[in-house]
Structure formats: C-alpha cells, structure tokens
Amino acid sequence: MGVTVHAHWVFIADGDGDLFGYGDKVMRALLEQERCLDGFVDSAVSADAGRAVMEIEADVSGDDLSHAIAKAHAAVRSALHSAGIGTPDWPTHGEAMSMVLKDLRTEQLV
C-alpha cells in the first residue's frame, strides 16, 4: 500500500530579483517534473513580493512516507535549480523527515 502526501514549502526570497518571474520559471519546471516523475502532481507556486516569499505545494505518492517525501524534495529542488535558484542550505532527507507534520485524522491505525 502506498501513501500520498501534500507537501508545502515556504521560501524567503534573497535579493532584488523578479520574484514573479522566478515563480513563473519554477512553475514551468514543476510542470516538467510532473511530466517526468510518476506520482508528483498538482504542483502550484505562489509569490508575495511584499513579504518576499515564494510558496510551493504539490501532492506526491510513494511506497511509504519516507519515499514520498524524498520524491517531493528531489522534484522541488530540481525545479528550483532549473529556474536558476541555488539551494546550498537544502536540508538532508533525515532533516526533512524530522520536520514532517502528520495529519492524525488520516493516520492508519494498527
């Protein structure tokens, strides 16, 4: 049995670049990830220039929670790189897993 997660990232923009232009580039790259990566769907990007924030969301399916998070993390990081955005402080998979919030209303009980 697989698992599907809804993943959400919030990034603070660094610099004076065109946040909306970067958002468009990231969205195009995410759509390319959807075409290439099975189980990565419904991606979205929003940008708030006033707060200098970009948000990314996507639904991702995997064999288990760890696999789904790994796929999501890789797809988003790849999209950011495709848009010319560096990720030197990107968290490891273990760090990402420690930040995952579970919705206990849908948690499978044993």
Short mmCIF file of C-alpha atoms in Angstrom, two decimals:
data_model
loop_
_atom_site.label_atom_id
_atom_site.label_comp_id
_atom_site.label_asym_id
_atom_site.label_seq_id
_atom_site.Cartn_x
_atom_site.Cartn_y
_atom_site.Cartn_z
CA MET A 1 0.00 0.00 0.00
CA GLY A 2 1.38 3.40 -0.97
CA VAL A 3 0.97 6.81 0.56
CA THR A 4 0.19 10.23 -0.88
CA VAL A 5 1.26 13.40 0.90
CA HIS A 6 0.55 17.06 0.33
CA ALA A 7 3.88 18.87 0.63
CA HIS A 8 4.28 22.61 1.21
CA TRP A 9 7.44 24.73 1.18
CA VAL A 10 7.85 28.41 2.09
CA PHE A 11 10.96 30.22 0.87
CA ILE A 12 12.15 33.72 1.73
CA ALA A 13 13.48 35.47 -1.38
CA ASP A 14 17.06 36.67 -1.15
CA GLY A 15 17.93 39.61 -3.36
CA ASP A 16 16.28 42.10 -5.63
CA GLY A 17 15.33 39.66 -8.40
CA ASP A 18 11.95 39.48 -10.09
CA LEU A 19 10.07 37.21 -7.67
CA PHE A 20 7.13 36.76 -10.06
CA GLY A 21 9.48 35.93 -12.93
CA TYR A 22 11.20 33.31 -10.78
CA GLY A 23 7.79 31.98 -9.75
CA ASP A 24 6.87 31.50 -13.42
CA LYS A 25 10.17 29.71 -14.10
CA VAL A 26 9.73 27.45 -11.08
CA MET A 27 6.15 26.62 -12.11
CA ARG A 28 7.27 25.65 -15.62
CA ALA A 29 9.99 23.46 -14.09
CA LEU A 30 7.49 21.85 -11.69
CA LEU A 31 5.18 21.03 -14.60
CA GLU A 32 8.16 19.35 -16.29
CA GLN A 33 8.69 17.34 -13.08
CA GLU A 34 5.02 16.30 -13.22
CA ARG A 35 5.54 15.02 -16.77
CA CYS A 36 8.69 13.07 -15.82
CA LEU A 37 8.09 11.86 -12.26
CA ASP A 38 5.31 9.37 -11.59
CA GLY A 39 3.25 10.35 -8.55
CA PHE A 40 4.26 14.04 -8.48
CA VAL A 41 1.07 16.01 -9.28
CA ASP A 42 -0.94 19.17 -8.66
CA SER A 43 2.05 21.44 -8.12
CA ALA A 44 1.48 25.14 -7.54
CA VAL A 45 3.58 28.24 -6.93
CA SER A 46 2.56 31.50 -5.28
CA ALA A 47 4.64 34.61 -4.74
CA ASP A 48 4.17 37.54 -2.38
CA ALA A 49 6.55 40.36 -3.30
CA GLY A 50 5.50 42.42 -0.27
CA ARG A 51 6.70 39.71 2.10
CA ALA A 52 9.42 38.46 -0.30
CA VAL A 53 8.03 34.93 -0.04
CA MET A 54 7.56 32.13 -2.56
CA GLU A 55 5.44 29.10 -1.68
CA ILE A 56 5.39 25.76 -3.47
CA GLU A 57 2.86 22.97 -3.00
CA ALA A 58 2.46 19.54 -4.56
CA ASP A 59 0.90 16.15 -3.97
CA VAL A 60 3.33 13.24 -4.08
CA SER A 61 2.80 9.48 -3.94
CA GLY A 62 5.39 6.96 -2.81
CA ASP A 63 5.79 3.47 -1.41
CA ASP A 64 5.78 4.94 2.10
CA LEU A 65 6.04 8.35 3.78
CA SER A 66 9.83 8.47 3.52
CA HIS A 67 9.76 7.64 -0.20
CA ALA A 68 7.06 10.23 -0.94
CA ILE A 69 8.97 12.96 0.92
CA ALA A 70 12.20 12.03 -0.88
CA LYS A 71 10.45 12.29 -4.27
CA ALA A 72 8.86 15.62 -3.38
CA HIS A 73 12.11 17.04 -2.07
CA ALA A 74 14.05 15.97 -5.16
CA ALA A 75 11.43 17.30 -7.59
CA VAL A 76 11.19 20.71 -5.94
CA ARG A 77 14.95 21.08 -5.60
CA SER A 78 15.40 20.15 -9.25
CA ALA A 79 12.76 22.71 -10.27
CA LEU A 80 14.49 25.42 -8.25
CA HIS A 81 17.81 24.60 -9.91
CA SER A 82 16.17 24.66 -13.36
CA ALA A 83 14.95 28.18 -12.58
CA GLY A 84 18.47 29.28 -11.63
CA ILE A 85 17.87 29.25 -7.88
CA GLY A 86 20.62 27.71 -5.75
CA THR A 87 19.93 25.52 -2.72
CA PRO A 88 23.20 25.41 -0.76
CA ASP A 89 21.46 25.01 2.62
CA TRP A 90 18.93 22.41 1.47
CA PRO A 91 18.10 20.00 4.33
CA THR A 92 19.08 16.35 4.17
CA HIS A 93 16.40 13.70 3.87
CA GLY A 94 16.69 12.97 7.59
CA GLU A 95 16.26 16.65 8.43
CA ALA A 96 13.24 16.88 6.13
CA MET A 97 11.65 13.82 7.73
CA SER A 98 12.08 15.36 11.18
CA MET A 99 10.06 18.39 10.00
CA VAL A 100 7.14 16.38 8.59
CA LEU A 101 3.82 17.09 10.28
CA LYS A 102 1.35 14.24 10.19
CA ASP A 103 -2.39 14.72 9.95
CA LEU A 104 -3.55 12.27 12.59
CA ARG A 105 -7.10 12.31 11.26
CA THR A 106 -5.89 10.21 8.33
CA GLU A 107 -3.17 8.21 10.11
CA GLN A 108 -3.55 4.46 9.65
CA LEU A 109 -4.16 2.73 12.97
CA VAL A 110 -2.62 -0.65 13.69
#
